[in-house]
CSV table of C-alpha atoms in Angstrom, one decimal:
chain,number,residue,atom,x,y,z
M,1,UNK,CA,-98.6,-49.3,119.9
M,2,UNK,CA,-99.5,-46.4,117.7
M,3,UNK,CA,-100.6,-46.7,114.1
M,4,UNK,CA,-97.5,-46.4,111.9
M,5,UNK,CA,-97.2,-43.1,110.1
M,6,UNK,CA,-95.2,-44.9,107.4
M,7,UNK,CA,-95.1,-48.6,106.5
M,8,UNK,CA,-92.8,-50.2,103.9
M,9,UNK,CA,-93.2,-53.9,103.1
M,10,UNK,CA,-90.7,-55.9,101.0
M,11,UNK,CA,-89.5,-52.8,99.1
M,12,UNK,CA,-86.9,-53.3,96.4
M,13,UNK,CA,-85.0,-50.7,94.4
M,14,UNK,CA,-82.4,-51.2,91.7
M,15,UNK,CA,-80.7,-48.9,89.2
M,16,UNK,CA,-79.8,-50.9,86.1
M,17,UNK,CA,-77.8,-53.9,87.3
M,18,UNK,CA,-77.1,-52.4,90.7
M,19,UNK,CA,-79.4,-53.5,93.5
M,20,UNK,CA,-79.5,-50.9,96.2
M,21,UNK,CA,-82.4,-52.0,98.5
M,22,UNK,CA,-83.6,-55.5,98.9
M,23,UNK,CA,-86.7,-56.5,100.9
M,24,UNK,CA,-87.0,-53.4,103.1
M,25,UNK,CA,-89.5,-53.7,105.9
M,26,UNK,CA,-89.9,-50.5,108.0
M,27,UNK,CA,-92.5,-49.0,110.2
M,28,UNK,CA,-92.2,-45.3,111.3
M,29,UNK,CA,-94.3,-44.2,114.2
M,30,UNK,CA,-95.2,-40.7,115.5
M,31,UNK,CA,-92.2,-39.4,117.5
M,32,UNK,CA,-89.7,-41.8,116.1
M,33,UNK,CA,-86.2,-40.5,115.7
M,34,UNK,CA,-84.5,-42.8,113.2
M,35,UNK,CA,-80.9,-42.5,112.1
M,36,UNK,CA,-80.0,-44.2,108.8
M,37,UNK,CA,-76.3,-44.7,109.3
M,38,UNK,CA,-73.6,-45.8,106.8
M,39,UNK,CA,-71.1,-44.7,104.2
M,40,UNK,CA,-72.0,-43.1,100.9
M,41,UNK,CA,-73.5,-45.5,98.4
M,42,UNK,CA,-75.1,-47.9,101.0
M,43,UNK,CA,-78.7,-46.9,100.2
M,44,UNK,CA,-79.5,-44.1,102.7
M,45,UNK,CA,-80.5,-41.4,100.1
M,46,UNK,CA,-82.4,-44.0,98.0
M,47,UNK,CA,-84.5,-44.9,101.0
M,48,UNK,CA,-85.1,-41.3,101.9
M,49,UNK,CA,-86.2,-40.6,98.3
M,50,UNK,CA,-88.7,-43.4,98.5
M,51,UNK,CA,-90.0,-42.2,101.9
M,52,UNK,CA,-90.3,-38.7,100.5
M,53,UNK,CA,-92.3,-39.9,97.4
M,54,UNK,CA,-89.5,-38.6,95.1
M,55,UNK,CA,-89.0,-42.2,93.8
M,56,UNK,CA,-91.0,-45.4,93.5
M,57,UNK,CA,-90.0,-48.9,94.5
M,58,UNK,CA,-89.5,-51.6,91.9
M,59,UNK,CA,-91.5,-54.0,94.1
M,60,UNK,CA,-93.2,-53.8,97.5
M,61,UNK,CA,-95.7,-51.6,99.1
M,62,UNK,CA,-95.5,-48.1,100.6
M,63,UNK,CA,-98.2,-46.7,102.9
M,64,UNK,CA,-98.2,-43.2,104.3
M,65,UNK,CA,-100.8,-42.3,106.9
M,66,UNK,CA,-102.8,-45.4,105.9
M,67,UNK,CA,-102.8,-44.4,102.3
M,68,UNK,CA,-101.4,-46.7,99.6
M,69,UNK,CA,-98.9,-44.6,97.7
M,70,UNK,CA,-98.4,-47.2,95.0
M,71,UNK,CA,-101.3,-46.1,92.8
M,72,UNK,CA,-101.0,-42.4,93.3
M,73,UNK,CA,-100.4,-40.2,90.2
M,74,UNK,CA,-97.4,-37.9,90.1
M,75,UNK,CA,-99.5,-34.8,90.7
M,76,UNK,CA,-101.1,-36.5,93.7
M,77,UNK,CA,-97.7,-37.6,95.1
M,78,UNK,CA,-96.4,-34.0,94.7
M,79,UNK,CA,-99.4,-32.6,96.5
M,80,UNK,CA,-99.1,-35.1,99.3
M,81,UNK,CA,-95.4,-34.5,99.6
M,82,UNK,CA,-95.8,-30.7,99.8
M,83,UNK,CA,-98.5,-30.9,102.4
M,84,UNK,CA,-97.2,-33.6,104.7
M,85,UNK,CA,-93.4,-34.2,104.2
M,86,UNK,CA,-90.6,-31.9,105.1
M,87,UNK,CA,-87.3,-32.6,103.3
M,88,UNK,CA,-83.8,-31.3,103.9
M,89,UNK,CA,-81.7,-32.1,100.9
M,90,UNK,CA,-77.9,-32.6,100.9
M,91,UNK,CA,-77.6,-30.6,97.6
M,92,UNK,CA,-79.9,-27.8,99.0
M,93,UNK,CA,-82.1,-27.3,95.8
M,94,UNK,CA,-82.5,-23.6,96.5
M,95,UNK,CA,-83.0,-20.7,94.0
M,96,UNK,CA,-79.7,-18.7,94.1
M,97,UNK,CA,-81.2,-15.4,92.8
M,98,UNK,CA,-84.0,-15.4,95.3
M,99,UNK,CA,-84.0,-14.3,98.9
M,100,UNK,CA,-83.8,-16.5,102.0
M,101,UNK,CA,-87.4,-15.7,102.8
M,102,UNK,CA,-88.6,-16.3,99.3
M,103,UNK,CA,-86.9,-19.7,99.2
M,104,UNK,CA,-88.5,-20.7,102.5
M,105,UNK,CA,-91.9,-19.5,101.3
M,106,UNK,CA,-91.6,-21.4,98.0
M,107,UNK,CA,-92.9,-24.4,99.8
M,108,UNK,CA,-96.3,-22.7,100.0
M,109,UNK,CA,-96.7,-22.7,96.2
M,110,UNK,CA,-97.1,-26.4,96.1
M,111,UNK,CA,-99.6,-26.8,98.9
M,112,UNK,CA,-103.3,-27.4,98.1
M,113,UNK,CA,-105.8,-24.6,98.8
M,114,UNK,CA,-105.9,-24.0,102.5
M,115,UNK,CA,-108.5,-22.3,104.8
M,116,UNK,CA,-106.0,-21.2,107.4
M,117,UNK,CA,-103.6,-18.3,106.9
M,118,UNK,CA,-100.2,-19.1,105.4
M,119,UNK,CA,-97.5,-19.6,108.1
M,120,UNK,CA,-94.9,-17.0,108.6
M,121,UNK,CA,-91.2,-18.1,108.3
M,122,UNK,CA,-89.7,-15.4,110.5
M,123,UNK,CA,-89.8,-17.3,113.8
M,124,UNK,CA,-88.0,-20.2,112.2
M,125,UNK,CA,-85.4,-17.9,110.6
M,126,UNK,CA,-84.8,-16.3,114.0
M,127,UNK,CA,-84.4,-19.8,115.6
M,128,UNK,CA,-81.9,-20.8,112.9
M,129,UNK,CA,-79.9,-17.5,113.1
M,130,UNK,CA,-81.0,-16.4,109.6
M,131,UNK,CA,-83.4,-13.5,110.4
M,132,UNK,CA,-80.9,-10.8,109.6
M,133,UNK,CA,-80.2,-12.5,106.3
M,134,UNK,CA,-83.8,-13.0,105.3
M,135,UNK,CA,-83.7,-10.4,102.4
M,136,UNK,CA,-80.4,-11.5,101.0
M,137,UNK,CA,-80.1,-13.8,97.9
M,138,UNK,CA,-79.1,-17.4,98.4
M,139,UNK,CA,-76.0,-17.0,96.2
M,140,UNK,CA,-74.2,-14.9,98.9
M,141,UNK,CA,-74.8,-17.4,101.7
M,142,UNK,CA,-72.2,-19.9,103.0
M,143,UNK,CA,-72.8,-23.6,102.7
M,144,UNK,CA,-73.9,-23.8,106.3
M,145,UNK,CA,-76.4,-20.9,106.0
M,146,UNK,CA,-77.9,-22.6,102.9
M,147,UNK,CA,-78.3,-25.8,104.9
M,148,UNK,CA,-80.2,-23.9,107.6
M,149,UNK,CA,-82.4,-22.4,104.9
M,150,UNK,CA,-83.3,-25.9,103.8
M,151,UNK,CA,-84.2,-26.8,107.4
M,152,UNK,CA,-86.5,-23.8,107.7
M,153,UNK,CA,-88.2,-24.6,104.4
M,154,UNK,CA,-88.7,-28.2,105.5
M,155,UNK,CA,-90.3,-27.2,108.9
M,156,UNK,CA,-92.4,-24.3,107.6
M,157,UNK,CA,-95.7,-26.0,107.7
M,158,UNK,CA,-95.1,-28.5,110.5
M,159,UNK,CA,-95.0,-31.6,108.4
M,160,UNK,CA,-96.2,-35.1,109.4
M,161,UNK,CA,-92.8,-36.5,108.5
M,162,UNK,CA,-89.4,-34.9,108.5
M,163,UNK,CA,-86.6,-36.4,106.3
M,164,UNK,CA,-83.1,-35.1,106.3
M,165,UNK,CA,-80.1,-36.1,104.2
M,166,UNK,CA,-76.8,-35.2,106.0
M,167,UNK,CA,-78.5,-32.1,107.6
M,168,UNK,CA,-75.3,-31.0,109.5
M,169,UNK,CA,-72.8,-32.0,106.9
M,170,UNK,CA,-71.9,-28.3,106.2
M,171,UNK,CA,-72.3,-27.0,109.7
M,172,UNK,CA,-69.9,-26.3,112.5
M,173,UNK,CA,-70.3,-27.9,116.0
M,174,UNK,CA,-72.5,-25.1,117.4
M,175,UNK,CA,-74.9,-25.0,114.5
M,176,UNK,CA,-75.0,-28.8,114.3
M,177,UNK,CA,-76.1,-28.8,118.0
M,178,UNK,CA,-78.8,-26.2,117.2
M,179,UNK,CA,-80.2,-28.4,114.4
M,180,UNK,CA,-80.3,-31.5,116.5
M,181,UNK,CA,-82.0,-29.6,119.3
M,182,UNK,CA,-84.6,-28.3,116.8
M,183,UNK,CA,-85.2,-31.8,115.4
M,184,UNK,CA,-85.7,-33.0,119.0
M,185,UNK,CA,-88.4,-30.3,119.4
M,186,UNK,CA,-90.0,-31.6,116.2
M,187,UNK,CA,-90.1,-35.2,117.4
M,188,UNK,CA,-91.6,-34.1,120.7
M,189,UNK,CA,-94.6,-33.0,118.7
M,190,UNK,CA,-95.1,-36.6,117.6
M,191,UNK,CA,-93.6,-35.9,114.2
M,192,UNK,CA,-91.3,-38.7,113.2
M,193,UNK,CA,-87.8,-37.7,112.0
M,194,UNK,CA,-85.6,-39.7,109.8
M,195,UNK,CA,-81.9,-38.6,109.4
M,196,UNK,CA,-79.5,-40.1,106.9
M,197,UNK,CA,-75.9,-39.5,108.0
M,198,UNK,CA,-72.4,-40.9,108.5
M,199,UNK,CA,-71.9,-38.7,111.5
M,200,UNK,CA,-71.9,-40.7,114.8
M,201,UNK,CA,-72.8,-37.6,116.8
M,202,UNK,CA,-76.4,-38.2,115.7
M,203,UNK,CA,-76.5,-41.4,117.7
M,204,UNK,CA,-77.5,-39.5,120.9
M,205,UNK,CA,-80.5,-38.1,119.0
M,206,UNK,CA,-81.8,-41.5,117.8
M,207,UNK,CA,-84.4,-43.8,119.2
M,208,UNK,CA,-83.4,-46.3,116.5
M,209,UNK,CA,-80.2,-46.6,114.5
M,210,UNK,CA,-80.5,-48.5,111.2
M,211,UNK,CA,-77.6,-49.6,109.1
M,212,UNK,CA,-77.4,-51.4,105.7
M,213,UNK,CA,-76.0,-54.8,104.8
M,214,UNK,CA,-76.3,-55.9,101.2
M,215,UNK,CA,-79.4,-53.7,100.7
M,216,UNK,CA,-81.2,-54.7,103.8
M,217,UNK,CA,-81.8,-52.8,107.0
M,218,UNK,CA,-80.2,-53.9,110.2
M,219,UNK,CA,-80.6,-52.6,113.7
M,220,UNK,CA,-77.4,-51.0,115.1
M,221,UNK,CA,-76.4,-49.9,118.5
M,222,UNK,CA,-74.2,-46.9,119.5
């Protein structure tokens, strides 16, 4: 068995009087393709935000690549997230007045100083059908195109962990298939992929399907 890329132990998260996650235990290994499945409000996005170091648990431990994230400062968490974690957000979080290419390259601003040359986004933009749009501002793009820009940004530096929140929610069938194929290529490089969705078409992608019952993770089967 490989060393877990991510390990959560007895993680709890509440918002006011509402308990969302209760006693979450989860190991994520290189190459895992995990689908978090369930309706809105069940805890999928909360768990993704914890995995992506955008939030902290109320209780429990979170290790990423053998590093205890509990004691990290916010700047250290930001640096680790930028360098190692690719995230595809449901709400995009793009700069509407900037070009497609600039939005993808924005990820590079948050990386620590590197000795290697910065990666070029054009191959990703071609693969995602966005190359001809690379100089156009985000505000003129469709919802599906914006979603694909988010995917390109997340994959730009070949992260150690890829997290995606409803990554095909704004896409037609052909583009959805393209994204799933791209994610399969990512997982084939031993990069674990975690997808939060209510779309059962992702079941064929998954090596593990996890649902939620009263804030706890439960194994599901297609």
